[in-house]
Each structure stands twice: as structure tokens, then as C-alpha cells.
Coordinates of C-alpha atoms (C1' of nucleotides) in Angstrom, one line a residue:
Chain A
M96 CA 104.5 90.9 89.3
P97 CA 102.6 88.0 90.8
K98 CA 104.9 84.8 91.3
A99 CA 104.6 81.9 88.7
T100 CA 102.6 79.9 91.4
F101 CA 100.0 82.5 91.0
F102 CA 99.8 82.1 87.3
N103 CA 100.1 78.2 87.5
L104 CA 96.7 77.9 89.8
K105 CA 93.7 76.5 88.0
E106 CA 91.2 79.1 86.9
E107 CA 88.8 78.9 89.2
K108 CA 91.2 79.2 92.2
K109 CA 92.9 82.2 90.6
Q110 CA 89.5 83.9 90.0
I111 CA 88.7 83.6 93.9
L112 CA 92.0 85.3 94.8
I113 CA 91.3 87.8 92.0
D114 CA 87.6 88.5 93.4
A115 CA 88.8 88.7 97.0
A116 CA 91.6 91.2 96.2
K117 CA 89.2 93.4 94.1
Q118 CA 86.7 93.3 96.7
E119 CA 89.3 94.4 99.3
F120 CA 90.7 97.1 97.1
S121 CA 87.1 98.4 96.1
R122 CA 86.5 99.0 100.0
N123 CA 89.9 100.4 101.0
S124 CA 92.8 102.3 99.4
L125 CA 96.0 100.4 98.6
Y126 CA 97.3 101.5 102.2
D127 CA 94.0 100.8 104.2
A128 CA 93.6 97.5 102.5
S129 CA 94.6 94.4 104.3
I130 CA 96.1 91.2 103.5
S131 CA 94.2 89.6 106.3
N132 CA 90.8 90.6 104.7
I133 CA 91.8 89.1 101.2
L134 CA 92.5 86.1 103.2
K135 CA 89.4 85.9 105.0
T136 CA 87.4 86.5 101.8
A137 CA 89.3 84.1 99.7
G138 CA 89.4 81.5 102.2
I139 CA 93.0 80.7 102.1
P140 CA 95.6 80.5 104.7
R141 CA 98.2 83.4 105.1
G142 CA 101.2 81.7 103.7
S143 CA 99.6 80.9 100.5
F144 CA 99.0 84.5 99.8
Y145 CA 102.7 84.8 100.2
Q146 CA 103.2 82.1 97.4
Y147 CA 101.3 84.0 95.0
F148 CA 102.2 87.6 95.4
E149 CA 105.2 89.5 96.8
D150 CA 102.9 91.7 98.6
K151 CA 99.7 93.9 98.7
E152 CA 101.0 96.3 96.3
D153 CA 102.0 93.3 93.9
A154 CA 98.3 92.2 94.0
F155 CA 97.0 95.7 93.7
F156 CA 99.1 96.6 90.5
Y157 CA 98.3 93.4 89.1
L158 CA 94.8 94.0 89.0
L159 CA 95.4 97.7 88.0
N160 CA 97.5 96.6 85.2
E161 CA 94.9 94.1 83.8
H162 CA 92.2 97.1 83.8
A163 CA 94.9 99.4 82.1
K164 CA 95.3 96.8 79.3
E165 CA 91.5 97.0 78.7
R166 CA 91.5 100.7 78.3
H167 CA 94.5 100.4 75.9
E168 CA 92.7 98.4 73.7
N169 CA 89.9 100.7 74.1
L170 CA 92.0 103.7 73.0
I171 CA 93.2 101.9 69.9
S172 CA 89.9 100.8 68.5
N173 CA 88.5 104.4 69.4
L174 CA 91.3 106.0 67.5
K175 CA 90.5 103.8 64.5
K176 CA 86.8 104.5 64.8
F177 CA 87.2 108.3 64.9
E178 CA 89.9 108.2 62.1
G179 CA 92.8 109.6 64.1
D180 CA 90.9 112.5 66.0
L181 CA 92.8 112.3 69.4
F182 CA 90.1 114.3 71.3
K183 CA 87.2 112.4 70.1
A184 CA 88.9 109.0 71.0
I185 CA 90.0 110.2 74.5
S186 CA 86.6 111.6 75.3
E187 CA 85.1 108.2 74.6
I188 CA 87.6 106.5 76.8
F189 CA 86.7 109.2 79.7
R190 CA 83.0 108.4 79.2
S191 CA 83.5 104.9 79.4
T192 CA 85.8 104.9 82.4
L193 CA 83.3 106.5 84.1
E194 CA 80.4 104.3 82.9
H195 CA 82.7 101.4 83.7
S196 CA 82.8 102.7 87.1
E197 CA 78.9 102.4 87.3
D198 CA 79.2 98.7 86.6
T199 CA 78.7 95.8 89.2
G200 CA 81.8 94.5 90.4
Q201 CA 84.3 96.9 88.9
R202 CA 82.6 99.8 90.3
D203 CA 84.1 100.7 93.6
F204 CA 87.5 99.4 92.4
I205 CA 88.1 102.0 89.8
R206 CA 86.3 104.7 92.0
N207 CA 88.8 103.7 94.8
V208 CA 91.9 103.7 92.4
L209 CA 91.1 107.2 91.2
L210 CA 90.3 108.7 94.7
N211 CA 93.6 107.4 95.9
M212 CA 95.7 108.0 92.8
N213 CA 99.2 109.0 92.9
Y214 CA 102.1 109.1 90.6
K215 CA 102.8 105.5 90.6
I216 CA 99.3 104.6 90.1
E217 CA 99.0 107.0 87.1
N218 CA 101.9 105.6 85.6
T219 CA 100.6 102.1 85.5
F220 CA 97.4 103.9 83.7
S221 CA 99.3 105.7 81.5
Q222 CA 102.3 103.7 80.8
Y223 CA 100.3 102.3 77.5
L224 CA 99.9 105.8 76.4
S225 CA 103.3 107.7 76.5
D226 CA 106.1 106.5 78.7
D227 CA 108.7 108.7 77.2
V228 CA 109.4 110.5 74.0
A229 CA 112.4 108.2 73.1
N230 CA 110.4 105.2 73.8
E231 CA 109.3 103.5 70.4
R232 CA 107.2 101.1 72.1
Y233 CA 104.1 103.5 71.7
D234 CA 104.1 103.8 68.0
D235 CA 100.9 101.9 67.6
I236 CA 99.2 104.8 69.3
Y237 CA 101.0 107.7 67.4
D238 CA 100.9 106.3 64.2
L239 CA 97.1 106.0 64.6
V240 CA 96.7 109.8 65.6
N241 CA 95.9 112.4 62.8
V242 CA 98.7 114.5 63.4
E243 CA 97.6 117.1 60.7
Q244 CA 95.1 118.1 63.0
L245 CA 97.4 119.0 65.7
N246 CA 99.4 122.4 66.5
V247 CA 102.6 120.3 66.3
S248 CA 105.4 119.8 63.8
N249 CA 106.8 116.6 64.9
R250 CA 106.4 113.5 67.4
K251 CA 108.4 115.1 70.0
E252 CA 106.0 117.9 70.2
M253 CA 103.1 115.4 70.1
F254 CA 104.5 114.0 73.4
H255 CA 103.7 117.4 74.9
V256 CA 100.2 117.2 73.7
V257 CA 99.7 114.1 74.9
Q258 CA 101.1 114.8 78.2
I259 CA 98.5 117.9 78.6
I260 CA 95.5 115.9 77.4
S261 CA 96.2 113.0 79.9
A262 CA 96.9 115.6 82.8
V263 CA 93.5 117.2 82.1
T264 CA 91.9 113.9 81.7
F265 CA 93.0 112.5 84.9
H266 CA 92.2 115.6 86.9
N267 CA 88.8 115.5 85.5
L268 CA 88.0 111.7 86.1
I269 CA 89.2 112.4 89.8
H270 CA 87.3 115.4 90.1
S271 CA 84.3 113.8 88.7
V272 CA 84.4 110.8 91.0
S273 CA 85.3 112.5 94.0
N274 CA 82.7 115.1 93.7
N275 CA 80.0 112.4 92.6
L276 CA 79.3 114.1 89.4
S277 CA 76.7 112.5 87.2
I278 CA 78.1 111.4 83.9
S279 CA 76.4 113.8 81.9
D280 CA 77.8 116.6 84.4
A281 CA 81.4 115.2 84.0
M282 CA 81.2 115.0 80.3
R283 CA 80.1 118.6 80.2
K284 CA 82.9 119.8 82.5
Y285 CA 85.4 117.5 80.5
E286 CA 84.2 118.7 76.8
T287 CA 84.2 122.3 78.0
E288 CA 87.7 122.1 79.2
L289 CA 88.9 120.0 76.1
G290 CA 87.5 122.8 73.9
L291 CA 89.6 125.4 75.6
L292 CA 92.4 123.0 75.3
K293 CA 91.8 122.8 71.4
S294 CA 91.4 126.4 70.9
G295 CA 93.6 127.8 73.5
L296 CA 93.4 129.8 76.7
L297 CA 94.7 133.0 75.3
R298 CA 92.1 135.2 73.5
S299 CA 93.3 135.1 70.0
S300 CA 92.7 138.9 69.4
S301 CA 95.5 139.7 72.0
Chain B
M189 CA 93.7 120.3 112.6
P190 CA 96.2 119.8 115.6
K191 CA 94.5 120.1 118.8
A192 CA 94.5 123.3 121.1
T193 CA 97.2 121.5 123.1
F194 CA 99.5 121.9 120.4
F195 CA 99.0 125.4 119.7
N196 CA 99.3 126.2 123.6
L197 CA 102.9 124.5 123.2
K198 CA 105.8 127.1 123.9
E199 CA 107.3 128.0 120.6
E200 CA 110.4 125.9 121.4
K201 CA 108.8 122.5 121.8
K202 CA 106.2 123.0 119.0
Q203 CA 109.3 123.4 116.6
I204 CA 110.8 120.3 117.9
L205 CA 107.7 118.5 117.1
I206 CA 107.5 120.2 113.7
D207 CA 110.9 119.3 112.9
A208 CA 110.5 115.7 113.9
A209 CA 107.4 115.2 112.0
K210 CA 108.9 116.9 109.1
Q211 CA 111.9 114.8 109.1
E212 CA 109.8 111.6 109.1
F213 CA 107.5 112.8 106.2
S214 CA 110.7 113.8 104.4
R215 CA 111.9 110.2 104.5
N216 CA 108.6 108.2 104.1
S217 CA 105.2 109.1 102.3
L218 CA 102.3 109.7 104.6
Y219 CA 101.6 106.0 104.7
D220 CA 104.8 104.6 105.3
A221 CA 105.7 107.2 108.0
S222 CA 105.6 106.1 111.4
I223 CA 104.3 108.0 114.7
S224 CA 106.8 105.9 116.4
N225 CA 109.6 107.5 114.5
I226 CA 108.3 111.1 115.3
L227 CA 108.1 110.2 118.8
K228 CA 111.6 108.7 119.0
T229 CA 113.2 112.0 117.1
A230 CA 111.3 114.3 119.0
G231 CA 111.9 112.6 122.3
I232 CA 108.4 112.8 123.4
P233 CA 106.2 109.8 124.9
R234 CA 103.7 108.1 123.0
G235 CA 100.6 109.6 124.7
S236 CA 102.0 113.2 124.1
F237 CA 101.7 112.8 120.5
Y238 CA 97.8 112.3 120.9
Q239 CA 97.5 115.2 123.1
Y240 CA 98.7 117.4 120.1
F241 CA 97.5 115.6 117.0
E242 CA 94.4 113.4 115.9
D243 CA 96.7 110.9 114.1
K244 CA 99.4 110.7 111.6
E245 CA 97.2 112.5 109.0
D246 CA 96.6 115.4 111.1
A247 CA 100.4 116.3 111.5
F248 CA 101.1 115.7 107.9
F249 CA 98.3 117.9 106.6
Y250 CA 99.3 120.5 109.2
L251 CA 102.6 120.7 107.7
L252 CA 101.4 120.5 104.1
N253 CA 98.8 123.3 104.7
E254 CA 101.7 125.7 106.2
H255 CA 103.5 125.3 103.2
A256 CA 100.4 126.0 100.7
K257 CA 99.7 129.3 102.8
E258 CA 103.2 130.2 101.6
R259 CA 102.6 129.3 98.0
H260 CA 99.5 131.3 98.1
E261 CA 101.1 134.3 99.3
N262 CA 103.5 133.9 96.7
L263 CA 101.0 133.6 93.9
I264 CA 99.2 136.7 95.1
S265 CA 102.5 138.6 94.9
N266 CA 103.5 137.3 91.5
L267 CA 100.2 138.3 90.1
K268 CA 100.7 141.8 91.4
K269 CA 104.3 141.8 90.1
F270 CA 103.4 140.6 86.7
E271 CA 100.4 142.8 86.5
G272 CA 97.6 140.0 86.2
D273 CA 99.5 137.6 83.8
L274 CA 98.5 134.2 85.1
F275 CA 100.9 132.5 82.8
K276 CA 104.0 134.4 84.1
A277 CA 102.7 134.3 87.7
I278 CA 102.0 130.5 87.9
S279 CA 105.3 129.9 86.2
E280 CA 107.4 131.7 88.8
I281 CA 105.3 129.5 91.2
F282 CA 106.4 126.4 89.3
R283 CA 110.1 127.3 89.3
S284 CA 109.9 128.5 93.1
T285 CA 108.4 125.3 94.2
L286 CA 111.2 123.3 92.4
E287 CA 113.7 125.6 93.9
H288 CA 112.3 125.3 97.2
S289 CA 112.7 121.7 97.0
E290 CA 116.3 122.0 96.5
D291 CA 116.8 123.7 99.9
T292 CA 117.9 122.5 103.1
G293 CA 115.4 121.1 105.4
Q294 CA 112.2 121.6 103.2
R295 CA 114.0 119.6 100.1
D296 CA 112.5 116.1 100.7
F297 CA 109.5 116.9 102.6
I298 CA 107.9 118.6 99.4
R299 CA 109.7 116.1 97.1
N300 CA 107.9 113.4 99.0
V301 CA 104.8 115.2 98.9
L302 CA 104.9 115.4 95.1
L303 CA 105.6 112.0 94.7
N304 CA 103.0 110.6 96.6
M305 CA 100.4 113.3 95.6
N306 CA 96.9 112.2 95.6
Y307 CA 93.6 113.9 95.3
K308 CA 93.3 114.9 98.9
I309 CA 97.0 116.3 99.2
E310 CA 96.5 118.1 95.7
N311 CA 93.3 119.7 97.2
T312 CA 95.4 120.9 100.3
F313 CA 97.5 122.5 97.8
S314 CA 95.2 124.1 95.6
Q315 CA 92.4 124.9 98.1
Y316 CA 93.6 128.4 98.1
L317 CA 93.4 128.4 94.3
S318 CA 89.9 127.3 93.3
D319 CA 87.6 125.2 95.2
D320 CA 84.6 125.7 93.4
V321 CA 82.9 128.1 91.0
A322 CA 80.3 129.1 93.6
N323 CA 82.8 129.8 96.4
E324 CA 83.5 133.7 96.8
R325 CA 86.5 133.1 99.1
Y326 CA 89.0 133.3 96.0
D327 CA 88.0 136.7 95.1
D328 CA 91.5 137.8 95.8
I329 CA 92.9 135.6 93.1
Y330 CA 90.4 136.2 90.5
D331 CA 90.4 139.8 90.9
L332 CA 94.1 139.9 90.3
V333 CA 94.1 138.3 87.0
N334 CA 94.1 140.0 84.0
V335 CA 90.9 138.4 82.2
E336 CA 91.3 140.4 79.0
Q337 CA 94.2 138.2 78.1
L338 CA 92.1 135.1 78.4
N339 CA 89.8 133.3 76.1
V340 CA 86.8 133.6 78.2
S341 CA 84.0 135.7 78.9
N342 CA 82.9 135.3 82.5
R343 CA 84.0 133.9 85.6
K344 CA 82.6 130.5 85.5
E345 CA 84.7 129.9 82.3
M346 CA 87.8 131.3 84.1
F347 CA 87.4 128.5 86.5
H348 CA 88.0 126.1 84.0
V349 CA 91.1 127.8 82.7
V350 CA 92.5 127.5 86.4
Q351 CA 91.6 123.9 86.5
I352 CA 93.4 123.3 83.4
I353 CA 96.5 125.2 84.3
S354 CA 96.7 123.5 87.8
A355 CA 96.3 120.1 86.2
V356 CA 99.1 120.6 83.8
T357 CA 101.2 122.4 86.5
F358 CA 100.7 119.5 89.0
H359 CA 101.5 117.1 86.5
N360 CA 104.7 118.8 85.6
L361 CA 105.8 119.3 89.1
I362 CA 105.5 115.5 89.9
H363 CA 106.8 114.3 86.6
S364 CA 109.8 116.8 87.1
V365 CA 110.7 115.7 90.6
S366 CA 110.1 111.9 90.2
N367 CA 112.4 111.9 87.0
N368 CA 114.9 114.1 88.8
L369 CA 114.8 116.8 85.9
S370 CA 117.3 119.7 86.4
I371 CA 115.4 122.8 87.1
S372 CA 116.1 124.2 83.6
D373 CA 115.0 121.0 82.0
A374 CA 111.6 121.1 83.9
M375 CA 111.2 124.6 83.2
R376 CA 111.9 124.1 79.5
K377 CA 109.3 121.3 79.4
Y378 CA 106.7 123.3 81.4
E379 CA 107.2 126.5 79.2
T380 CA 106.5 124.3 76.2
E381 CA 103.4 123.0 77.5
L382 CA 102.1 126.3 78.9
G383 CA 102.8 127.5 75.2
L384 CA 101.0 124.9 73.7
L385 CA 97.9 125.7 76.2
K386 CA 98.1 129.5 75.3
S387 CA 97.9 128.9 71.7
G388 CA 95.7 125.9 71.6
L389 CA 96.6 122.1 70.6
L390 CA 94.6 122.4 67.3
R391 CA 96.3 123.5 64.3
S392 CA 94.5 127.0 63.6
S393 CA 94.4 126.4 59.8
S394 CA 92.1 123.2 60.5
Chain C
dC2 C1' 100.3 128.9 151.4
dT3 C1' 97.0 125.4 150.1
dT4 C1' 93.2 123.5 148.2
dG5 C1' 90.8 122.1 144.3
dA6 C1' 89.9 122.4 139.3
dC7 C1' 91.7 122.0 135.1
dT8 C1' 95.3 120.9 131.8
dT9 C1' 99.2 118.3 130.3
dG10 C1' 102.4 114.4 130.5
dT11 C1' 103.2 109.3 130.5
dG12 C1' 104.2 104.6 129.1
dA13 C1' 102.0 99.9 129.8
dC14 C1' 98.7 97.4 127.4
dA15 C1' 95.3 95.4 124.0
dC16 C1' 94.8 95.0 119.5
dA17 C1' 95.8 94.4 114.5
dG18 C1' 98.5 93.4 110.5
dT19 C1' 102.9 91.8 108.4
dG20 C1' 106.1 88.6 106.5
dT21 C1' 108.8 84.3 107.6
dC22 C1' 109.8 79.6 108.4
dA23 C1' 109.8 74.9 109.5
dC24 C1' 107.0 71.3 108.4
dA25 C1' 103.1 68.7 105.9
dT26 C1' 101.0 67.6 101.6
dA27 C1' 100.6 67.1 96.8
dT28 C1' 102.1 65.9 92.0
dA29 C1' 104.9 64.1 88.5
dG30 C1' 108.6 61.7 86.4
dT31 C1' 111.2 57.4 86.6
Chain D
dA244 C1' 107.1 52.9 95.4
dC245 C1' 110.5 56.5 95.2
dT246 C1' 112.2 60.8 95.1
dA247 C1' 112.3 65.7 93.7
dT248 C1' 110.0 69.4 93.3
dA249 C1' 106.2 72.6 93.8
dT250 C1' 102.7 74.1 96.8
dG251 C1' 99.9 74.7 101.1
dT252 C1' 99.7 76.0 106.1
dG253 C1' 99.4 78.2 110.5
dA254 C1' 102.1 79.5 114.4
dC255 C1' 105.4 82.9 115.7
dA256 C1' 108.0 87.0 116.2
dC257 C1' 107.9 91.8 115.1
dT258 C1' 106.4 96.4 114.1
dG259 C1' 102.9 100.0 114.8
dT260 C1' 98.6 102.1 116.5
dG261 C1' 95.4 104.3 119.6
dT262 C1' 93.7 104.4 124.6
dC263 C1' 93.5 104.8 129.4
dA264 C1' 94.3 105.2 134.5
dC265 C1' 97.2 107.6 136.7
dA266 C1' 100.8 111.3 137.7
dA267 C1' 102.4 115.7 137.3
dG268 C1' 101.9 120.5 136.6
dT269 C1' 99.6 125.2 136.6
dC270 C1' 97.1 128.8 138.4
dA271 C1' 93.4 131.4 140.7
dA272 C1' 90.3 131.9 144.9
dG273 C1' 90.2 131.7 149.7

DNA sequence: CTTGACTTGTGACACAGTGTCACATATAGT
DNA sequence: ACTATATGTGACACTGTGTCACAAGTCAAG
């Protein structure tokens, strides 16, 4: 988490910082990015950066978390819109994440994040989705899902369903971005795989 | 790829290099690892390292690729053993990867690799599995799989099945390692999710 | 042997980035 | 105006990278 000093900053300066950081993390992975570049872009002295953030990671995960919050809101509203159909809702998130990554400034940030996705980064993304079975914080999601639709008998089993769907979703997001698939190609592949997930990988006659 | 000079090295010295590199990559992620530490451990001068490898990544991916080759052999033999049952074969790979990561020296290397897995690293792992539909290099795998068992009508669709299974498998591997699950707990979760994959996430009565 | 062509080894060096710290400056409450 | 507290600043020590000119080995041909 950024330090209090950062949040105390007047909106304008805070935005300059955010823009500069986002620019750097759009051009480079978390590990290749340099604080020095952010300083240069934002036009602030070295010491200041450390007044606001612990380090590079701190700034990165702040940006990422802000983004994840938006996605979460997105999912909630999609679940409502599609009356608890988890597949339709998640599919819309998939599309809008890809479309989002065609946007103006955001574009390369999300692209870069996906390309350099690791466990910690994925967790920041999906912390709003399913942290743990035991954790009750995600009731808002779980309660919205139409469980009747799913091949599960309790919330614990639903945890596994969410795990599977998010594994396949991330895999597809990353694959799409790193192979520069068009949105329609990406959607086609993703929908195909969601279809297989729904009906099962085993031939039912066997 | 390491340079020719590296492969020309006498076995003994080559092994010292490998051990030193593996040690460093067991303690640190690819990005936190330092060449300087490898030099210190191996007792070679700085210039020498660059005779053998392009850079840190080069050494890392050499080690990783060697490991991936073993896994590949493993999969082939498991497919034969289980008469083309993809699920049984992959499940054994899953178990042996976890067991492998309990081993002596290997232990933390694989652990570390999994914890810092990103797209490029995952690709090194699965390059032997399914690079692309069009690619014919993987016939040895595809031909061994009992396709009758699967809910697909052609090789192209089987590509998606492999994609899904590997997404879920990696996700479980990483989850197990980063949450320090016991092997039996990890297997239980993984088998549960494989079961869901087989029968489908949708309630069949719907 | 010994000469020369080629391969391999070596570590000092220039460069780039990090995080810190002592000091400077601003802001607000009394 | 005074003081306490928060914020700004950039020089500095430190760590690590990749390169380069030179040293040392190897080996085949004369």
C-alpha cells in the first residue's frame, strides 16, 4: 500500500504520479521497469518517490488493484444483468478486459500485466473473486450466482468451479494477448473452451 | 541457449556451473537472482559466465528446459502405461511434479519456478505439450491419447481439451506450492477439479 | 619443438539503478 | 512569530550488469 503521504497529495499531483507510473509499467514489466524513469516522467526528485511508495512493487500493485476493483464491479453488474449465469457474466468480463486493453492509455498497461502475469499478480486480480472457501468476504459474488445451473451441491464445490473457470479465463487472456489474437478470434477460442467446460471433456456415451 | 563454449566444457566443470545456477535460482526468482552469486558459488570469474551464457535468463531457461524434457518423457511413458487415458497420465505428472519438488536439490528450484511462473516460463514447460494446432511436432503425444474417451471429434478440438487441462493443472500446481498443501491435499483438490472437468460444470438435468 | 591461429579465461571498468539520510522547506496550530 | 510536524530534495554509498583488452591455454602443421 502506498503511504499516507501519497493519499494526502492534491489530486492533480497524485494523477501525475499515477500517469507516470502507468506509463512506465506499460512499457516494461514490473521487473524491467525503473523508478528512475518514473521520476523523470513525473518530474519529481528521487526522495519524493520514497515518501509515497515503499518501492516499485508498491506502486505497481496499487495501480493493479485499482484496476481489479473496476473488474470486480463489472462482474457484479454482469451477474445481475445475466440473472446469475456465471458463464455469460465471466465471458463479458473476458471481452471487456480485451477491449479495455485496446483503449487509449490503459492499453499497454493491461497488456503488460497479462504478459508478465505470475501467481502474485493473478492473486491481486482474483482476490475479489475467490480467495478461499472459508472466506466469507465473497458472499456478494456467490449469492448472485445461479447455483441451480451448476453441477454442484454446495458452496464448497462451487469454489472448485470458480477455480476452474478462472484458470481457463486467465490462460485465455494471456494466450490472446501474447499471440495478438483479434478480439473475435480470442472470443471464439474462449467460448469454445467454455462450451467444453460446460458439457464436460469426456464423451458422455462412454 | 547457452553458447557452444558451455557445452564444450568438461563434464565436471559444467556440473559445477549447473549446480551453482540451480542453487541461486532455488533461493531467488529469476528476477531477484544475481549472476554475481552464481559466480561466487561456482568460483569462476565474471567474464567466464558470459563465455557460457548470454545472460541470467539464458542460464535459467537452460535449466528449466532440461527439467521440462524429463516431464515430457514422463508424460509419454504414462500415456503408454495408462493406455491413452489422458486424465490418469496427467494426474501422475501432477503428483510426480509435486513429489519431485520434495526432493533433495531439485526441491526449491521447481518450487521457485512455480511461484514465479509467468507466460514465458509456462511455455517452456508446455512447449512439449501443445504449441499450436498447426504444429505437427506433437504427434507423439496426440497419437498416444485415447481420443474415443474424449468429447471431441477431431484433433483441432483436442487442442482445446489440452489447453483446458494444462490451464487447470498449472493453476493447481501453483496453488498447491504457494499454499504449502500436503501432497494428499493437493491431489484431492486436483482430482476433484479433474472430475468436474470430465463430467462438465453444468448440471446435466438443465 | 616452435610457430601461429584459434579458443578460452580474467578482472578492471563504465554504467545504471536502488534506497537512505541529513538537511531544506512548507504548513498549521497556538 | 514560534514551534512542531509533515513533506521535499539530491548527493551518496552500494550492488549488480555487461564489456573489453589482454593473458593463458590448445593444438595442428611445418
